[in-house]
Short mmCIF file of C-alpha atoms in Angstrom, two decimals:
data_model
loop_
_atom_site.label_atom_id
_atom_site.label_comp_id
_atom_site.label_asym_id
_atom_site.label_seq_id
_atom_site.Cartn_x
_atom_site.Cartn_y
_atom_site.Cartn_z
CA MET C 1 12.72 31.14 -6.25
CA ALA C 2 10.96 27.88 -4.84
CA LYS C 3 12.81 25.58 -2.64
CA TYR C 4 11.16 22.35 -1.55
CA ILE C 5 8.77 20.41 -2.67
CA GLY C 6 5.84 19.06 -0.65
CA ALA C 7 4.15 14.93 -0.08
CA ILE C 8 1.00 14.18 1.50
CA ASP C 9 1.54 10.74 2.67
CA SER C 10 -2.17 9.53 3.53
CA GLY C 11 -1.31 6.29 4.99
CA THR C 12 -3.43 2.97 6.73
CA THR C 13 -2.77 4.55 9.88
CA SER C 14 -2.13 7.59 10.05
CA THR C 15 -0.91 10.97 7.32
CA ARG C 16 2.35 12.90 6.98
CA PHE C 17 3.13 15.92 4.96
CA MET C 18 6.94 15.89 4.31
CA LEU C 19 9.37 18.94 3.14
CA PHE C 20 11.83 17.86 0.37
CA ASP C 21 14.64 19.59 -0.91
CA GLU C 22 16.92 19.08 -4.49
CA GLN C 23 18.62 16.06 -2.99
CA GLY C 24 15.75 14.35 -1.68
CA ALA C 25 16.92 14.93 1.80
CA VAL C 26 14.04 16.38 4.72
CA ILE C 27 13.55 19.65 5.52
CA ALA C 28 10.46 18.98 7.84
CA TYR C 29 7.53 17.02 8.32
CA ASP C 30 4.14 16.55 10.43
CA GLN C 31 2.12 12.86 10.54
CA ARG C 32 -0.52 12.50 13.03
CA GLU C 33 -2.61 8.81 13.78
CA HIS C 34 -6.14 8.29 12.63
CA GLU C 35 -9.03 5.80 14.33
CA GLN C 36 -9.21 2.61 13.46
CA ILE C 37 -12.76 1.69 13.14
CA PHE C 38 -13.98 -2.15 12.90
CA PRO C 39 -17.29 -2.35 13.19
CA GLN C 40 -17.93 -6.44 13.21
CA SER C 41 -15.43 -8.58 12.75
CA GLY C 42 -13.58 -8.42 8.99
CA TRP C 43 -14.77 -4.93 8.93
CA VAL C 44 -12.32 -2.16 8.44
CA GLU C 45 -13.15 2.02 7.93
CA HIS C 46 -12.52 4.91 8.17
CA ASN C 47 -14.16 8.37 9.00
CA PRO C 48 -12.61 10.48 5.81
CA GLN C 49 -13.06 13.61 7.07
CA GLU C 50 -10.90 12.80 9.64
CA ILE C 51 -8.22 11.98 7.44
CA TRP C 52 -8.86 15.73 5.39
CA ALA C 53 -8.35 17.07 9.32
CA ARG C 54 -5.93 15.32 9.94
CA THR C 55 -4.33 16.59 5.97
CA ARG C 56 -4.82 19.86 6.79
CA ALA C 57 -3.82 19.34 10.72
CA VAL C 58 -0.29 18.38 9.13
CA ILE C 59 -0.01 20.74 6.92
CA GLY C 60 0.04 23.32 9.16
CA ALA C 61 2.30 21.97 11.44
CA THR C 62 4.97 20.78 8.79
CA MET C 63 5.39 24.46 7.02
CA ALA C 64 4.83 25.80 11.02
CA LYS C 65 8.58 23.94 11.84
CA ALA C 66 10.09 24.96 8.10
CA GLN C 67 9.10 28.48 8.44
CA ILE C 68 8.13 28.49 5.01
CA LYS C 69 5.03 29.80 2.65
CA ALA C 70 3.01 28.25 0.22
CA GLY C 71 5.53 30.16 -2.43
CA ASP C 72 8.64 28.47 -0.94
CA LEU C 73 6.81 25.23 -2.74
CA ALA C 74 7.39 24.00 -5.96
CA ALA C 75 4.94 22.00 -6.31
CA ILE C 76 2.31 19.57 -3.77
CA GLY C 77 2.80 15.47 -4.56
CA ILE C 78 0.07 12.63 -2.84
CA THR C 79 0.52 9.16 -1.86
CA ASN C 80 -2.34 7.07 -0.21
CA GLN C 81 -3.27 3.83 0.91
CA ARG C 82 -4.32 2.11 -1.81
CA GLU C 83 -8.20 0.36 -2.47
CA THR C 84 -9.14 2.42 0.58
CA THR C 85 -13.24 3.43 -0.98
CA LEU C 86 -15.18 6.15 -0.88
CA LEU C 87 -18.63 7.86 -2.19
CA TRP C 88 -18.65 11.32 -1.55
CA ASN C 89 -21.37 13.98 -2.76
CA LYS C 90 -20.32 16.27 -5.66
CA GLN C 91 -22.62 18.84 -3.74
CA THR C 92 -21.47 18.45 -0.47
CA GLY C 93 -18.98 17.09 -0.13
CA GLU C 94 -20.38 14.93 2.34
CA PRO C 95 -19.50 11.07 2.69
CA VAL C 96 -22.12 9.17 2.29
CA TYR C 97 -20.90 6.87 4.64
CA ASN C 98 -17.28 5.93 5.96
CA ALA C 99 -14.06 4.86 4.22
CA ILE C 100 -13.75 0.99 3.51
CA VAL C 101 -10.14 0.44 3.70
CA TRP C 102 -8.75 -1.89 1.62
CA GLN C 103 -8.20 -4.81 4.45
CA ASP C 104 -12.05 -4.85 4.80
CA THR C 105 -13.15 -8.40 3.97
CA ARG C 106 -17.41 -7.52 3.73
CA THR C 107 -17.20 -8.36 0.00
CA ASP C 108 -16.27 -11.65 0.39
CA ARG C 109 -19.89 -13.28 -0.72
CA LEU C 110 -20.18 -10.63 -3.73
CA CYS C 111 -16.50 -11.92 -4.34
CA ARG C 112 -17.57 -15.64 -4.12
CA GLN C 113 -20.55 -14.72 -6.79
CA LEU C 114 -18.38 -13.39 -9.03
CA GLN C 115 -16.50 -15.86 -8.83
CA GLU C 116 -18.82 -18.71 -9.63
CA ALA C 117 -20.48 -16.71 -12.66
CA GLY C 118 -17.22 -17.45 -14.24
CA GLN C 119 -15.46 -13.93 -14.63
CA ALA C 120 -12.22 -14.08 -13.16
CA ALA C 121 -10.56 -14.87 -16.30
CA THR C 122 -12.24 -11.98 -18.25
CA ILE C 123 -10.73 -9.55 -14.71
CA TYR C 124 -7.59 -11.40 -14.37
CA HIS C 125 -6.90 -10.21 -18.65
CA LYS C 126 -8.73 -7.19 -18.37
CA THR C 127 -7.05 -5.83 -14.94
CA GLY C 128 -4.05 -8.07 -13.80
CA LEU C 129 -5.70 -9.14 -10.73
CA PRO C 130 -7.77 -11.49 -9.24
CA ILE C 131 -11.27 -11.29 -7.55
CA ALA C 132 -10.96 -10.42 -4.32
CA THR C 133 -12.00 -8.54 -1.18
CA TYR C 134 -8.29 -6.35 -1.49
CA PHE C 135 -9.59 -4.11 -4.17
CA SER C 136 -11.38 -1.30 -4.62
CA GLY C 137 -14.44 -2.15 -7.00
CA PRO C 138 -16.40 -4.95 -4.97
CA LYS C 139 -16.13 -2.29 -2.10
CA ILE C 140 -18.08 0.44 -4.56
CA ARG C 141 -21.00 -2.13 -5.68
CA TRP C 142 -20.90 -2.46 -1.42
CA LEU C 143 -21.74 0.45 -0.87
CA LEU C 144 -23.67 1.61 -4.01
CA ASP C 145 -26.39 -2.21 -2.48
CA HIS C 146 -26.11 -1.96 1.36
CA VAL C 147 -25.96 1.92 2.66
CA PRO C 148 -29.66 3.50 1.54
CA GLY C 149 -30.36 5.40 -1.00
CA VAL C 150 -26.65 5.84 -2.02
CA ARG C 151 -28.09 3.63 -5.68
CA ALA C 152 -30.17 6.16 -6.72
CA GLN C 153 -27.85 9.01 -6.26
CA ALA C 154 -25.13 7.42 -8.25
CA GLU C 155 -27.52 6.43 -10.80
CA ALA C 156 -28.60 10.62 -10.93
CA GLY C 157 -24.90 11.21 -10.53
CA GLU C 158 -25.06 12.65 -8.03
CA LEU C 159 -21.76 10.85 -6.18
CA LEU C 160 -18.83 10.67 -6.55
CA PHE C 161 -15.68 8.09 -6.23
CA GLY C 162 -12.16 8.26 -5.24
CA ASN C 163 -9.89 6.46 -3.35
CA ILE C 164 -8.68 8.25 -0.69
CA ASP C 165 -5.90 10.10 -3.51
CA THR C 166 -8.86 11.09 -5.16
CA TRP C 167 -10.24 12.15 -2.10
CA LEU C 168 -8.09 14.54 -0.66
CA ILE C 169 -7.21 16.14 -4.32
CA TRP C 170 -10.83 17.55 -4.42
CA GLN C 171 -9.92 18.87 -1.12
CA LEU C 172 -7.35 20.19 -1.79
CA THR C 173 -7.93 22.12 -5.38
CA GLY C 174 -11.90 23.10 -4.65
CA GLY C 175 -13.49 19.45 -7.02
CA GLN C 176 -10.92 18.44 -9.39
CA HIS C 177 -12.07 14.51 -9.30
CA ILE C 178 -8.88 13.04 -10.90
CA THR C 179 -6.95 9.91 -10.39
CA ASP C 180 -3.72 8.18 -11.86
CA PRO C 181 -3.48 5.05 -13.27
CA THR C 182 -1.51 2.98 -9.55
CA ASN C 183 -4.43 4.33 -8.29
CA ALA C 184 -6.56 3.24 -10.74
CA SER C 185 -5.20 -0.05 -11.63
CA ARG C 186 -6.70 -1.45 -8.11
CA THR C 187 -10.24 -0.62 -8.77
CA MET C 188 -10.83 -4.08 -10.70
CA LEU C 189 -12.36 -1.03 -13.32
CA MET C 190 -9.47 -0.14 -15.64
CA ASN C 191 -8.27 -2.17 -18.41
CA LEU C 192 -4.35 -2.15 -17.78
CA GLU C 193 -3.25 -2.06 -21.82
CA THR C 194 -5.76 1.04 -22.16
CA LEU C 195 -5.69 2.98 -18.60
CA ALA C 196 -9.17 3.21 -19.10
CA TRP C 197 -12.25 2.59 -17.47
CA ASP C 198 -13.37 -0.75 -19.38
CA ASP C 199 -17.05 -0.28 -19.55
CA GLU C 200 -17.47 -5.01 -19.34
CA LEU C 201 -15.69 -4.37 -15.87
CA LEU C 202 -18.38 -1.80 -15.44
CA ALA C 203 -21.31 -4.03 -16.37
CA ILE C 204 -19.73 -7.31 -14.32
CA LEU C 205 -19.83 -5.48 -10.86
CA ASP C 206 -23.35 -2.79 -12.14
CA ILE C 207 -21.42 0.34 -11.33
CA PRO C 208 -22.18 3.52 -13.07
CA ARG C 209 -19.74 5.29 -15.10
CA SER C 210 -20.58 8.72 -13.94
CA LEU C 211 -18.50 8.09 -10.08
CA LEU C 212 -15.06 7.53 -11.36
CA PRO C 213 -12.88 10.53 -11.37
CA GLN C 214 -10.74 10.88 -14.33
CA ILE C 215 -7.36 9.10 -15.04
CA ARG C 216 -4.30 11.18 -15.35
CA PRO C 217 -0.62 10.66 -15.84
CA SER C 218 1.25 10.17 -12.13
CA SER C 219 3.51 12.80 -12.75
CA ASP C 220 1.71 15.61 -14.84
CA PRO C 221 3.26 19.01 -16.52
CA ASN C 222 -0.64 19.50 -16.50
CA PHE C 223 -1.13 20.02 -12.89
CA TYR C 224 -4.41 17.93 -11.51
CA GLY C 225 -5.48 21.88 -9.85
CA THR C 226 -3.66 24.22 -7.70
CA THR C 227 -4.77 24.42 -4.32
CA LEU C 228 -6.82 27.20 -3.36
CA THR C 229 -5.47 29.92 -1.57
CA ASP C 230 -7.84 29.55 1.65
CA GLY C 231 -6.85 26.50 2.31
CA PRO C 232 -3.79 24.89 4.38
CA PHE C 233 -1.59 26.09 2.05
CA GLN C 234 -3.04 29.71 2.10
CA GLY C 235 -1.76 29.95 -1.49
CA ALA C 236 -1.95 28.01 -4.86
CA ILE C 237 0.68 25.05 -5.57
CA PRO C 238 0.29 22.99 -8.29
CA VAL C 239 -0.60 19.33 -7.18
CA CYS C 240 0.52 17.05 -10.25
CA GLY C 241 1.50 14.38 -8.53
CA ASP C 242 -0.20 11.33 -7.43
CA LEU C 243 0.67 7.55 -6.52
CA GLY C 244 -0.19 5.13 -5.03
CA ASP C 245 2.03 3.85 -1.60
CA GLN C 246 3.65 1.33 -2.91
CA GLN C 247 4.00 3.06 -5.69
CA ALA C 248 5.58 5.93 -4.65
CA ALA C 249 8.12 3.62 -3.18
CA THR C 250 9.58 2.09 -6.27
CA VAL C 251 9.73 6.07 -7.05
CA GLY C 252 11.45 6.61 -4.06
CA GLN C 253 13.98 3.69 -4.77
CA THR C 254 14.29 4.47 -7.93
CA CYS C 255 13.98 1.47 -9.06
CA PHE C 256 13.26 2.78 -12.78
CA SER C 257 14.95 -0.36 -14.57
CA GLU C 258 13.28 -4.02 -15.69
CA GLY C 259 14.42 -5.80 -12.60
CA GLU C 260 14.61 -3.54 -10.03
CA ALA C 261 12.80 -4.29 -7.46
CA LYS C 262 11.48 -3.18 -3.47
CA ASN C 263 9.88 -3.85 -0.16
CA THR C 264 8.12 -2.07 1.62
CA TYR C 265 7.52 -2.64 5.21
CA GLY C 266 4.41 -0.63 6.76
CA THR C 267 0.70 -1.32 7.65
CA GLY C 268 0.39 -4.57 5.06
CA CYS C 269 4.15 -5.57 3.25
CA PHE C 270 4.24 -5.31 -0.31
CA MET C 271 7.08 -6.30 -2.59
CA LEU C 272 7.00 -4.65 -6.37
CA MET C 273 9.50 -5.95 -9.60
CA ASN C 274 9.91 -3.45 -12.55
CA THR C 275 9.13 -5.31 -15.72
CA GLY C 276 9.13 -1.92 -18.49
CA ASN C 277 6.68 -0.79 -20.64
CA GLU C 278 5.80 -4.49 -20.68
CA ILE C 279 2.34 -6.35 -19.51
CA VAL C 280 3.51 -9.53 -17.35
CA ARG C 281 0.92 -11.72 -16.65
CA SER C 282 1.65 -13.64 -13.13
CA LYS C 283 1.23 -17.31 -13.41
CA ASN C 284 1.97 -17.82 -9.29
CA GLY C 285 -0.45 -15.39 -7.33
CA LEU C 286 1.19 -11.89 -7.65
CA LEU C 287 -0.93 -8.82 -9.29
CA THR C 288 0.21 -7.01 -12.27
CA THR C 289 -0.47 -3.00 -11.89
CA VAL C 290 1.00 -0.32 -13.23
CA ALA C 291 3.94 1.30 -11.26
CA TYR C 292 4.31 4.63 -13.29
CA GLN C 293 3.03 6.90 -15.71
CA PHE C 294 5.35 9.92 -16.47
CA GLY C 295 3.58 12.45 -18.26
CA ASP C 296 2.98 11.58 -21.78
CA ARG C 297 5.46 9.17 -21.83
CA PRO C 298 4.77 5.06 -21.65
CA PRO C 299 3.43 3.72 -18.64
CA VAL C 300 5.91 1.15 -16.49
CA TYR C 301 4.31 -2.14 -15.24
CA ALA C 302 5.05 -4.00 -11.80
CA LEU C 303 5.18 -7.96 -10.78
CA GLU C 304 3.16 -7.18 -7.18
CA GLY C 305 3.47 -8.91 -4.34
CA SER C 306 1.03 -8.39 -1.37
CA ILE C 307 1.06 -9.58 1.95
CA ALA C 308 -2.42 -7.41 4.12
CA MET C 309 -0.74 -8.44 8.05
CA ALA C 310 2.95 -6.58 8.66
CA GLY C 311 4.15 -3.25 10.77
CA ALA C 312 -0.41 -4.32 12.03
CA THR C 313 0.56 -7.75 13.35
CA VAL C 314 3.03 -5.38 15.59
CA GLN C 315 0.26 -2.93 15.95
CA TRP C 316 -2.39 -5.84 17.27
CA LEU C 317 0.49 -7.26 20.02
CA ARG C 318 0.21 -4.33 21.31
CA ASP C 319 -2.93 -3.36 21.04
CA ASN C 320 -5.07 -6.69 20.79
CA LEU C 321 -2.57 -8.74 23.39
CA GLN C 322 -0.52 -6.37 24.80
CA LEU C 323 2.11 -7.85 24.79
CA ILE C 324 4.40 -4.46 24.06
CA SER C 325 3.81 -1.26 25.18
CA THR C 326 5.82 -0.48 21.49
CA ALA C 327 6.61 -1.34 18.82
CA ALA C 328 10.48 -0.11 18.97
CA GLU C 329 10.63 -3.32 21.84
CA THR C 330 9.97 -6.11 19.68
CA GLU C 331 13.86 -6.06 18.31
CA ALA C 332 15.15 -6.40 22.19
CA LEU C 333 12.60 -8.85 23.05
CA ALA C 334 13.41 -11.26 20.11
CA GLN C 335 16.97 -11.19 19.96
CA SER C 336 16.41 -12.12 24.04
CA VAL C 337 15.75 -15.53 22.30
CA THR C 338 17.73 -17.96 20.16
CA ASP C 339 14.80 -18.67 18.39
CA THR C 340 10.14 -18.90 18.44
CA GLY C 341 10.90 -22.07 21.24
CA GLY C 342 9.05 -23.96 17.64
CA CYS C 343 5.62 -21.92 17.23
CA TYR C 344 5.24 -20.04 14.18
CA PHE C 345 2.95 -17.14 14.22
CA VAL C 346 0.37 -16.31 10.38
CA PRO C 347 -1.38 -13.61 10.54
CA ALA C 348 -4.20 -13.88 8.39
CA PHE C 349 -6.76 -11.65 9.56
CA SER C 350 -7.62 -10.70 6.83
CA GLY C 351 -7.47 -14.42 5.13
CA LEU C 352 -3.89 -14.30 3.10
CA PHE C 353 -2.88 -12.50 0.25
CA ALA C 354 0.05 -13.20 -2.17
CA PRO C 355 0.58 -15.90 -3.55
CA HIS C 356 -2.41 -17.75 -1.96
CA TRP C 357 -5.46 -15.54 -2.01
CA ARG C 358 -7.47 -17.12 0.64
CA SER C 359 -10.50 -15.14 2.44
CA ASP C 360 -10.67 -18.42 4.08
CA ALA C 361 -7.73 -17.94 5.75
CA ARG C 362 -7.71 -17.08 9.53
CA GLY C 363 -4.37 -16.65 11.92
CA VAL C 364 -2.64 -19.44 13.80
CA LEU C 365 -0.30 -19.55 16.25
CA VAL C 366 0.95 -23.12 15.69
CA GLY C 367 3.13 -25.56 17.59
CA LEU C 368 3.04 -24.08 21.55
CA THR C 369 4.36 -25.57 24.44
CA ARG C 370 4.87 -24.33 27.60
CA TYR C 371 8.45 -23.06 27.66
CA VAL C 372 7.10 -20.94 24.64
CA ASN C 373 6.32 -17.16 26.30
CA ARG C 374 6.17 -13.75 25.25
CA ALA C 375 9.61 -13.32 23.76
CA HIS C 376 9.15 -16.54 21.48
CA ILE C 377 5.61 -15.29 20.40
CA VAL C 378 6.99 -11.79 19.70
CA ARG C 379 9.90 -13.34 17.60
CA ALA C 380 7.61 -15.79 15.23
CA ALA C 381 5.26 -12.03 14.72
CA LEU C 382 8.63 -11.05 13.07
CA GLU C 383 9.48 -13.96 11.26
CA ALA C 384 6.00 -14.22 9.68
CA ILE C 385 6.51 -10.84 8.09
CA CYS C 386 9.95 -12.67 6.67
CA TYR C 387 8.77 -16.24 6.07
CA GLN C 388 6.16 -13.91 4.10
CA THR C 389 8.02 -12.28 2.25
CA ARG C 390 9.83 -14.87 0.68
CA GLU C 391 7.12 -16.73 -0.53
CA VAL C 392 6.04 -13.44 -2.98
CA LEU C 393 9.86 -13.36 -3.79
CA GLU C 394 9.58 -17.47 -4.22
CA ALA C 395 6.67 -16.06 -6.80
CA MET C 396 8.25 -13.24 -8.03
CA ASN C 397 11.12 -15.63 -9.15
CA ALA C 398 9.17 -18.35 -10.88
CA ASP C 399 7.65 -14.60 -12.84
CA SER C 400 10.23 -13.20 -13.73
CA GLY C 401 12.90 -15.96 -14.38
CA VAL C 402 15.13 -13.93 -13.02
CA PRO C 403 16.14 -14.75 -9.19
CA LEU C 404 16.77 -11.90 -7.13
CA GLN C 405 19.78 -10.88 -5.40
CA ILE C 406 19.28 -7.60 -3.73
CA LEU C 407 16.20 -6.44 -1.90
CA LYS C 408 15.88 -2.76 -1.71
CA VAL C 409 14.24 -2.06 1.98
CA ASP C 410 11.44 0.90 3.29
CA GLY C 411 9.19 1.51 5.86
CA GLY C 412 8.70 2.37 9.14
CA ALA C 413 9.52 -1.15 10.48
CA THR C 414 13.12 -1.22 8.95
CA ALA C 415 14.54 0.76 11.79
CA ASN C 416 14.46 -2.79 13.38
CA ASN C 417 17.93 -4.10 12.32
CA PHE C 418 17.06 -7.54 13.87
CA LEU C 419 14.12 -8.04 11.54
CA MET C 420 16.06 -6.56 8.24
CA GLN C 421 18.92 -9.61 9.74
CA ARG C 422 16.08 -12.59 9.75
CA GLN C 423 14.70 -11.49 7.06
CA SER C 424 18.16 -11.77 4.30
CA ASP C 425 18.93 -15.00 6.39
CA ILE C 426 15.37 -16.48 5.71
CA LEU C 427 15.26 -15.29 1.60
CA GLY C 428 19.31 -15.74 1.47
CA VAL C 429 19.79 -12.45 -0.30
CA GLU C 430 21.46 -8.70 0.57
CA VAL C 431 18.81 -6.64 1.78
CA ILE C 432 19.53 -2.68 1.22
CA ARG C 433 17.67 -0.02 3.46
CA PRO C 434 18.54 3.05 2.01
CA LYS C 435 19.68 6.61 3.53
CA VAL C 436 16.00 8.22 3.25
CA ALA C 437 13.65 5.11 4.58
CA GLU C 438 10.11 7.04 3.85
CA THR C 439 10.75 6.48 0.11
CA THR C 440 6.81 6.63 0.17
CA SER C 441 6.54 10.25 0.59
CA LEU C 442 9.71 10.59 -1.70
CA GLY C 443 8.58 8.83 -4.49
CA ALA C 444 5.31 10.92 -4.17
CA ALA C 445 7.92 14.09 -4.21
CA TYR C 446 9.64 12.76 -7.30
CA ALA C 447 6.79 12.28 -9.42
CA ALA C 448 5.46 15.91 -8.55
CA GLY C 449 8.86 17.66 -8.85
CA LEU C 450 9.38 16.09 -12.16
CA ALA C 451 6.33 17.56 -13.37
CA VAL C 452 7.28 21.32 -12.86
CA GLY C 453 10.84 20.61 -13.46
CA PHE C 454 12.40 21.51 -9.92
CA TRP C 455 14.09 17.62 -11.38
CA ASN C 456 15.49 16.88 -15.20
CA ASN C 457 14.64 13.39 -15.52
CA THR C 458 15.24 10.51 -13.53
CA GLU C 459 18.74 9.89 -13.34
CA SER C 460 19.01 12.69 -11.04
CA LEU C 461 16.24 10.50 -8.90
CA ARG C 462 18.93 7.75 -8.67
CA ALA C 463 21.77 10.32 -7.59
CA ASN C 464 20.02 11.36 -4.40
CA TRP C 465 20.03 7.36 -3.26
CA GLN C 466 22.33 6.63 -1.17
CA VAL C 467 23.07 3.16 1.17
CA ASP C 468 22.58 3.34 4.85
CA ARG C 469 23.11 0.09 5.71
CA ARG C 470 23.37 -3.39 4.07
CA TRP C 471 22.64 -7.04 6.03
CA GLN C 472 23.84 -9.99 4.42
CA PRO C 473 22.66 -13.40 4.93
CA GLN C 474 24.14 -15.19 8.58
CA ILE C 475 22.51 -18.77 8.25
CA ASP C 476 23.13 -22.06 5.91
CA GLU C 477 20.78 -22.50 3.29
CA ALA C 478 19.76 -26.58 5.29
CA ALA C 479 18.67 -24.09 8.00
CA ARG C 480 16.38 -21.97 5.95
CA ASP C 481 14.79 -24.92 4.50
CA GLN C 482 13.93 -26.18 7.61
CA GLY C 483 12.13 -23.24 9.27
CA PHE C 484 10.15 -22.21 5.54
CA ALA C 485 9.20 -26.28 5.37
CA GLY C 486 7.42 -25.60 9.23
CA TRP C 487 5.92 -22.24 7.72
CA LYS C 488 4.61 -23.53 4.99
CA LYS C 489 3.23 -25.86 7.99
CA ALA C 490 1.61 -23.56 9.55
CA VAL C 491 0.00 -21.47 6.34
CA GLU C 492 -2.26 -25.22 6.04
CA ARG C 493 -3.65 -24.80 9.28
CA THR C 494 -4.88 -21.02 8.47
CA LEU C 495 -7.46 -22.78 5.73
CA ASN C 496 -11.20 -24.04 5.54
CA TRP C 497 -12.05 -21.78 8.23
CA MET C 498 -13.98 -19.49 6.68
CA GLU C 499 -17.55 -20.87 4.81
#
C-alpha cells in the first residue's frame, strides 16, 4: 500500500520535491536553484528546460534519500510560481522563448494602453485583478507580438500556453494540457464566476483560445493523468493536485474557514484571506482570487495582498550589494543595532504591488546619515517586509470588515525569529509559525491526497497542523504608528520614477 504523497514545488528561485506521510510530516526532500536571467532592466526570465531538468533531478534525489519506488507514492501534487508565462510547440515540446517571470515589467506599455482604452473596469469585474504587468495575459500578448513567427504559429494551433504548473503536468504525463482555477485566476483571462476562459477577455488581449489549457479542479479525483513509466518516477502515479504557490500555502495552513488568513514569506510576500464561496471585490487595492476548488464542490475564493520583494530583497543584499554572504546572517546583523538609524528601504524594484499598483515606482533607500552602517541597512530591509505586510493587512481589514487578530506565517524567511518579532510589533497582532513551515509543498500534497482518499476530508488535515512558535507585539501603539508614518513618507519617494 502506498505510504506517501509527493509534492513538486516549483518556485521562483528553486525547485524542490518533498515526501509527506499521513500526519503531514516531511519524510525526505531535495531542492535545487535555477538561474535568474535579467536580459535588460525590468526583464526577468527563467529557462523552462532548466526548470524541468531541476524537477527531474530533485525527484530522483528525494526518492533515493527515502529509498522508495513509485509504488510507495499514492499521488503527486504540483505547486508553482504563479503568473510566470511560457509558450511551447505542442509537437516538439520546445519553448519558443524563455519563461517570462511574474516580476517582469516589460509589458508596462501594453498595460498602460489597456488602461487608456478603458478596459480596466471590464477586466477587474470579470477577473478580480487590476491591469498590471504581474499577470500572465499581457505576457502572452508580448510573446505573440515580439517573438518572430510566434503569432502565426499560435493562430495555426501549433503552440500551447502554460504557467509552470501546466508545463510540468505536460512533461510528467506525456502531453496532458491542464491547469487549475487558482493558476487560471492569475492570467487576466479567466472569469471568476464561471471558472472558464472568457471570450471577451481573450478578444481584449488578442489571444487565441487554442493556446489555453483545460481548467480542472485543484484536487481532482479524475486525475490529470499519470506519470510516465519512463519518466523521473519510473512508474505510473496519479497526478491530481495543482495549486498556485500562495493558494497551496493557504491549504497547507488549513485556512479552510471564512476569515482565516496566512502570510507567506518567500521571494515575494503574499497574504491570503479565505472569503468562502463569496467573491469579495476589493475596494482597497487587493486582488480577488480563487483559493482552491476540491473535486466537484464550489470554488472557495480569497482576498490577496501581493508584495513583489521579500526574500528577493535579502537575495539582492547578498548578490548585488554583497552586504551579506548568506540570508541567515541578517538576523544577528539586524539585532546588533537597536533601530534602523532613521533610514527606510522601500524595495520597489518591480514597481509597487498591493495595495498601490504603481508600476512607475522604483526602489529607494532614504533617511541616510553618516551614522548609518551595514547593520542598519539590513535591518531596514527586514523591516520593509513587515511594513509592506502592514499595508496589505490594513487593506484586508477594510475590505473584510473583520480586523485580523492572528496571522499564520510560513515560508523560508519565517526561520528569522527577529523578522517574526518585528512583524508582530509592526502589525500589532499575534504571529504564529507552524511546525511545518514549508506549507506550500504541504498544500500541494494535501490537494493530491484528498483526490485519492489518502486523507478523508479537510478536518483530518486540520488535525495535522501544529504550532511551532508564537510572537506577541512588544512595542506600544505610539511607536508602531510613528514607524509606519515614516514608512509611508518613504513610499512617496518611490513614485513617478518611470515614464
